Short mmCIF file of C-alpha atoms and ligand atoms in Angstrom, two decimals:
data_model
loop_
_atom_site.label_atom_id
_atom_site.label_comp_id
_atom_site.label_asym_id
_atom_site.label_seq_id
_atom_site.Cartn_x
_atom_site.Cartn_y
_atom_site.Cartn_z
CA MET A 14 -9.05 1.30 -6.63
CA GLU A 15 -7.85 0.89 -10.25
CA THR A 16 -4.57 -1.02 -10.34
CA ASN A 17 -2.69 -3.45 -12.56
CA LEU A 18 -1.02 -5.01 -9.55
CA LYS A 19 -1.95 -8.47 -8.31
CA THR A 20 -4.20 -8.26 -5.28
CA ALA A 21 -3.40 -10.15 -2.08
CA LEU A 22 -6.02 -10.53 0.64
CA VAL A 23 -4.49 -11.09 4.09
CA THR A 24 -6.97 -11.94 6.85
CA GLY A 25 -6.02 -10.55 10.24
CA GLY A 26 -3.55 -8.29 8.46
CA ALA A 27 -3.63 -5.47 11.01
CA ARG A 28 -1.17 -6.85 13.53
CA GLY A 29 1.17 -9.68 14.47
CA ILE A 30 2.05 -12.20 11.77
CA GLY A 31 -0.65 -10.82 9.44
CA ARG A 32 0.85 -7.33 9.48
CA ALA A 33 4.30 -8.72 8.67
CA ILE A 34 2.80 -10.72 5.77
CA ALA A 35 0.98 -7.65 4.42
CA MET A 36 4.15 -5.55 4.60
CA ALA A 37 6.24 -8.26 2.86
CA LEU A 38 3.75 -8.83 0.03
CA ALA A 39 3.48 -5.07 -0.52
CA GLN A 40 7.26 -4.96 -0.91
CA ASP A 41 6.88 -7.56 -3.67
CA GLY A 42 4.43 -5.30 -5.51
CA PHE A 43 1.09 -6.74 -4.46
CA ASN A 44 -1.94 -4.49 -4.00
CA LEU A 45 -2.88 -5.27 -0.40
CA ALA A 46 -6.40 -5.95 0.85
CA ILE A 47 -5.91 -5.86 4.61
CA HIS A 48 -8.68 -7.51 6.54
CA TYR A 49 -9.28 -6.83 10.25
CA ARG A 50 -12.01 -7.58 12.78
CA SER A 51 -11.52 -5.20 15.72
CA SER A 52 -8.04 -3.68 15.18
CA GLN A 53 -9.16 -0.79 12.97
CA GLN A 54 -6.41 1.57 14.08
CA GLU A 55 -3.67 -1.04 13.55
CA ALA A 56 -5.13 -1.92 10.13
CA SER A 57 -5.07 1.74 9.07
CA GLN A 58 -1.51 2.05 10.38
CA THR A 59 -0.42 -0.99 8.36
CA ALA A 60 -2.07 0.43 5.23
CA ASP A 61 -0.46 3.85 5.85
CA ASP A 62 2.95 2.23 6.31
CA ILE A 63 2.56 0.38 2.99
CA ILE A 64 1.41 3.52 1.17
CA ALA A 65 4.30 5.52 2.71
CA THR A 66 6.75 3.14 1.03
CA GLY A 67 5.07 3.48 -2.37
CA GLY A 68 2.68 0.51 -2.14
CA THR A 69 -1.09 0.27 -2.36
CA ALA A 70 -3.36 -0.98 0.41
CA THR A 71 -7.02 -0.88 1.44
CA THR A 72 -8.57 -2.02 4.73
CA PHE A 73 -11.69 -4.18 5.14
CA GLN A 74 -13.59 -5.06 8.31
CA ALA A 75 -15.33 -8.40 8.93
CA ASP A 76 -15.90 -10.88 11.72
CA LEU A 77 -14.88 -14.18 10.15
CA ASN A 78 -17.07 -16.07 12.62
CA ASP A 79 -20.03 -14.84 10.57
CA PRO A 80 -20.39 -16.44 7.10
CA GLU A 81 -22.52 -13.51 5.89
CA GLN A 82 -19.75 -11.09 6.77
CA ILE A 83 -17.29 -13.28 4.84
CA ILE A 84 -19.47 -13.06 1.73
CA ALA A 85 -19.78 -9.28 2.17
CA LEU A 86 -15.99 -9.03 2.65
CA ILE A 87 -15.30 -10.89 -0.60
CA LYS A 88 -17.76 -8.71 -2.52
CA GLU A 89 -16.21 -5.51 -1.16
CA VAL A 90 -12.65 -6.67 -1.87
CA ASN A 91 -13.61 -7.59 -5.43
CA GLU A 92 -15.29 -4.23 -5.97
CA ARG A 93 -12.49 -2.12 -4.52
CA CYS A 94 -9.37 -4.15 -5.36
CA GLY A 95 -10.40 -6.40 -8.27
CA ALA A 96 -9.95 -10.16 -8.37
CA VAL A 97 -7.82 -11.68 -5.62
CA HIS A 98 -4.66 -13.45 -6.83
CA THR A 99 -3.26 -14.44 -3.43
CA LEU A 100 -5.34 -15.37 -0.39
CA VAL A 101 -3.56 -15.66 2.95
CA CYS A 102 -5.78 -17.12 5.67
CA ASN A 103 -3.92 -15.83 8.70
CA ALA A 104 -6.61 -14.70 11.16
CA GLY A 105 -7.00 -17.10 14.03
CA ILE A 106 -7.87 -17.50 17.66
CA MET A 107 -6.67 -19.78 20.42
CA HIS A 108 -8.76 -21.15 23.27
CA SER A 109 -6.86 -22.66 26.19
CA GLN A 110 -8.65 -25.26 28.30
CA LEU A 111 -8.29 -28.95 29.09
CA LEU A 112 -10.24 -31.06 26.61
CA SER A 113 -12.61 -32.35 29.31
CA PHE A 114 -13.52 -28.77 30.33
CA THR A 115 -13.76 -27.32 26.82
CA LYS A 116 -17.31 -26.12 26.13
CA PHE A 117 -18.80 -27.02 22.79
CA GLU A 118 -19.47 -23.33 22.06
CA ASP A 119 -15.76 -22.53 22.55
CA TRP A 120 -14.81 -25.48 20.31
CA ARG A 121 -17.23 -24.20 17.64
CA SER A 122 -15.97 -20.63 17.89
CA VAL A 123 -12.34 -21.72 17.29
CA MET A 124 -13.38 -24.03 14.44
CA SER A 125 -15.43 -21.27 12.88
CA ALA A 126 -12.68 -18.59 12.98
CA ASN A 127 -9.74 -20.87 12.13
CA LEU A 128 -11.19 -23.48 9.75
CA ASP A 129 -14.71 -22.63 8.53
CA ALA A 130 -13.58 -19.17 7.43
CA ALA A 131 -10.70 -20.63 5.41
CA PHE A 132 -13.11 -23.06 3.72
CA LEU A 133 -15.59 -20.29 2.84
CA LEU A 134 -12.87 -17.93 1.57
CA THR A 135 -11.22 -20.68 -0.48
CA LYS A 136 -14.54 -21.78 -1.95
CA ALA A 137 -15.55 -18.24 -2.94
CA LEU A 138 -12.17 -17.02 -4.21
CA SER A 139 -10.88 -20.10 -6.03
CA ARG A 140 -13.47 -19.77 -8.83
CA PRO A 141 -12.39 -16.30 -9.94
CA MET A 142 -8.77 -17.42 -9.50
CA ALA A 143 -9.46 -20.33 -11.85
CA ARG A 144 -10.98 -17.93 -14.40
CA GLN A 145 -7.70 -15.97 -14.25
CA ARG A 146 -5.83 -19.29 -14.71
CA GLY A 147 -3.82 -18.87 -11.55
CA GLY A 148 -3.69 -17.95 -7.91
CA ARG A 149 -2.13 -18.69 -4.55
CA ILE A 150 -3.82 -19.84 -1.37
CA ILE A 151 -1.77 -19.97 1.82
CA TYR A 152 -3.03 -21.12 5.22
CA ILE A 153 -1.30 -20.12 8.44
CA SER A 154 -1.70 -23.33 10.42
CA SER A 155 0.51 -24.19 13.43
CA ASP A 156 2.95 -26.76 14.77
CA ALA A 157 0.05 -27.60 17.11
CA ALA A 158 -1.57 -29.30 14.08
CA LEU A 159 1.37 -31.72 13.90
CA MET A 160 2.29 -32.20 17.55
CA GLY A 161 -0.91 -31.40 19.43
CA ASP A 162 -0.69 -28.95 22.30
CA LEU A 163 -1.73 -29.21 25.94
CA MET A 164 -5.04 -27.42 26.63
CA ARG A 165 -5.51 -26.56 22.95
CA CYS A 166 -7.75 -29.32 21.56
CA ALA A 167 -9.90 -27.00 19.43
CA TYR A 168 -6.95 -24.95 18.24
CA SER A 169 -4.89 -28.02 17.29
CA ALA A 170 -7.85 -29.68 15.54
CA SER A 171 -8.73 -26.53 13.61
CA LYS A 172 -5.14 -26.10 12.48
CA ALA A 173 -4.88 -29.78 11.50
CA GLY A 174 -8.11 -29.33 9.53
CA LEU A 175 -6.41 -26.63 7.48
CA LEU A 176 -3.75 -29.14 6.37
CA GLY A 177 -6.38 -31.55 5.02
CA LEU A 178 -8.29 -28.72 3.40
CA ALA A 179 -5.08 -27.48 1.75
CA ARG A 180 -4.18 -30.89 0.33
CA THR A 181 -7.65 -31.48 -1.08
CA ALA A 182 -7.91 -27.96 -2.51
CA ALA A 183 -4.39 -28.34 -3.95
CA ARG A 184 -5.45 -31.48 -5.83
CA GLU A 185 -8.71 -29.98 -7.08
CA LEU A 186 -7.27 -26.61 -8.11
CA ALA A 187 -3.91 -27.66 -9.58
CA ALA A 188 -5.29 -27.89 -13.12
CA SER A 189 -6.36 -24.25 -12.83
CA GLY A 190 -2.85 -23.12 -11.93
CA ILE A 191 -3.75 -22.44 -8.31
CA THR A 192 -1.37 -23.58 -5.59
CA VAL A 193 -2.52 -24.25 -2.02
CA ASN A 194 0.01 -24.60 0.79
CA SER A 195 0.14 -24.44 4.58
CA ILE A 196 2.69 -22.96 6.91
CA THR A 197 3.05 -24.40 10.41
CA PRO A 198 4.81 -21.85 12.60
CA GLY A 199 6.21 -22.72 16.00
CA ILE A 200 6.10 -20.08 18.73
CA ILE A 201 6.26 -16.60 17.23
CA GLU A 202 6.61 -13.38 19.25
CA THR A 203 3.17 -11.73 18.89
CA ASP A 204 0.24 -10.69 21.13
CA MET A 205 -0.95 -14.32 20.97
CA THR A 206 2.17 -15.51 22.83
CA ALA A 207 2.95 -12.37 24.86
CA GLU A 208 1.21 -13.72 27.96
CA ILE A 209 3.33 -16.88 28.27
CA PRO A 210 4.71 -16.86 31.85
CA ALA A 211 8.49 -16.47 32.18
CA THR A 212 9.09 -19.95 33.62
CA ARG A 213 7.13 -21.60 30.79
CA ARG A 214 8.92 -19.42 28.25
CA VAL A 215 12.32 -20.69 29.49
CA LYS A 216 11.16 -24.32 29.14
CA GLN A 217 9.72 -23.72 25.67
CA ILE A 218 12.88 -22.03 24.43
CA ALA A 219 14.96 -24.92 25.81
CA ALA A 220 12.93 -27.31 23.60
CA ILE A 221 13.65 -25.34 20.41
CA PRO A 222 16.93 -26.41 18.74
CA MET A 223 17.54 -22.85 17.50
CA GLY A 224 17.09 -21.59 21.08
CA ARG A 225 14.62 -18.75 20.52
CA PHE A 226 11.06 -17.89 19.50
CA GLY A 227 10.42 -16.83 15.91
CA LYS A 228 9.63 -13.41 14.48
CA PRO A 229 6.54 -12.51 12.43
CA GLU A 230 8.83 -11.39 9.58
CA GLU A 231 10.29 -14.90 9.39
CA VAL A 232 6.82 -16.37 8.76
CA ALA A 233 6.17 -13.60 6.25
CA GLY A 234 9.30 -14.64 4.34
CA ILE A 235 7.78 -18.06 3.60
CA VAL A 236 4.47 -16.52 2.53
CA ARG A 237 6.36 -14.18 0.25
CA PHE A 238 8.11 -17.12 -1.39
CA LEU A 239 4.92 -19.20 -1.76
CA ALA A 240 3.18 -16.23 -3.40
CA SER A 241 6.05 -15.69 -5.84
CA GLU A 242 6.61 -17.07 -9.34
CA GLN A 243 9.49 -19.18 -7.98
CA ALA A 244 6.97 -21.28 -6.04
CA ALA A 245 4.68 -21.97 -9.01
CA TRP A 246 5.28 -25.74 -8.81
CA ILE A 247 4.88 -26.13 -5.04
CA THR A 248 1.44 -27.21 -3.94
CA GLY A 249 -0.23 -29.25 -1.21
CA GLN A 250 2.79 -28.78 1.05
CA THR A 251 3.13 -28.08 4.75
CA ILE A 252 6.16 -25.95 5.59
CA SER A 253 7.26 -25.67 9.22
CA ILE A 254 9.04 -22.59 10.50
CA ASP A 255 9.80 -23.29 14.12
CA GLY A 256 13.54 -23.24 14.85
CA GLY A 257 13.57 -27.03 14.49
CA LEU A 258 10.96 -27.75 17.20
CA CYS A 259 8.99 -30.18 15.06
CA MET A 260 11.36 -32.08 12.76
CA ARG A 261 9.79 -34.72 10.53
P1 NAP B 26 -2.67 -12.39 17.03
O1 NAP B 26 -1.61 -11.35 17.22
O2 NAP B 26 -3.44 -12.86 18.20
O3 NAP B 26 -3.67 -11.90 15.89
C1 NAP B 26 -4.81 -12.64 15.58
C2 NAP B 26 -5.43 -12.04 14.33
O4 NAP B 26 -6.61 -12.79 14.00
C3 NAP B 26 -5.84 -10.61 14.54
O5 NAP B 26 -5.47 -9.89 13.39
C4 NAP B 26 -7.36 -10.66 14.66
O6 NAP B 26 -8.01 -9.54 14.12
C5 NAP B 26 -7.69 -11.89 13.80
N1 NAP B 26 -8.93 -12.54 14.20
C6 NAP B 26 -9.14 -13.31 15.29
N2 NAP B 26 -10.42 -13.73 15.33
C7 NAP B 26 -11.03 -13.21 14.24
C8 NAP B 26 -12.36 -13.27 13.72
N3 NAP B 26 -13.35 -13.93 14.34
N4 NAP B 26 -12.63 -12.62 12.59
C9 NAP B 26 -11.66 -11.92 11.96
N5 NAP B 26 -10.39 -11.80 12.39
C10 NAP B 26 -10.08 -12.45 13.52
O7 NAP B 26 -2.09 -13.67 16.35
P2 NAP B 26 -0.72 -14.00 15.59
O8 NAP B 26 0.22 -14.55 16.58
O9 NAP B 26 -0.32 -12.87 14.71
O10 NAP B 26 -1.25 -15.23 14.73
C11 NAP B 26 -1.63 -15.15 13.37
C12 NAP B 26 -1.92 -16.55 12.90
O11 NAP B 26 -0.77 -17.36 13.09
C13 NAP B 26 -3.06 -17.24 13.66
O12 NAP B 26 -3.84 -18.02 12.78
C14 NAP B 26 -2.32 -18.13 14.63
O13 NAP B 26 -3.08 -19.25 15.02
C15 NAP B 26 -1.11 -18.52 13.81
N6 NAP B 26 0.02 -18.96 14.62
C16 NAP B 26 0.57 -18.14 15.55
C17 NAP B 26 1.63 -18.60 16.30
C18 NAP B 26 2.30 -17.75 17.35
O14 NAP B 26 3.11 -18.29 18.11
N7 NAP B 26 2.04 -16.47 17.43
C19 NAP B 26 2.11 -19.90 16.12
C20 NAP B 26 1.51 -20.72 15.15
C21 NAP B 26 0.48 -20.23 14.40
P3 NAP B 26 -8.35 -8.21 15.00
O15 NAP B 26 -7.15 -7.89 15.82
O16 NAP B 26 -8.66 -7.18 13.99
O17 NAP B 26 -9.55 -8.56 15.84
#
């Protein structure tokens, strides 16, 4: 697609937080590359919704657990949307099990989807960003990276890994005008948290100073800011959006 707009690639952009991010960036005039793995219908719906409001969007399928599919994804995005200006690594999975019962294959699967994919995407896309003398990389991490979380050793470790990756990439890429930041959401109302039992939900809400779970659009608001010109001098940062759950 020929366009003069800046392209933003949002992984897992079909639903949940990713959809809200795609919609928000489209409102700010980005050409959206919406990645999905299995939610084809939702991805098409998100693209249609963007196009209906005058934006531009294209969908791309890839399983981010497979490095070859990541390479193919990048090639296809470059061919159809041009160079990526803003990369949002949002796709992620959670595996819930006590550490002592967590199988290595489940650990690896979470690491691969949540951390390895971000590394491979950052590595591949930061070079063309540097050639354009600018770009934005945003990782959707989690409060679990900062606080740990019961039964989520792989998830918490993968999300903490993103923070270290972001700070290193931020240092290495700053001279090329590329910023790299992480967002650590608390509990956000999406499919990922829909199954929380009512009694646990009540306890979790009681622990949040603002007294409620967050909305995908609230996370999208931070992404929108980090991708904007106003955030050109913010890099290597971790921004929590969690109703005050994890104050530092
Ligand atoms: P969600 O509704 O469960 O959506 C997960 C997304 O990740 C989907 O778009 C899914 O794509 C994609 N995905 C998962 N595994 C993938 C793989 N192997 N390859 C490619 N795509 C894959 O989750 P969400 O709540 O919107 O969360 C989005 C991000 O925010 C995640 O990284 C999550 O860890 C983080 N986060 C969420 C919360 C929360 O409370 N919800 C809190 C902190 C951080 P398909 O549907 O196409 O398969």
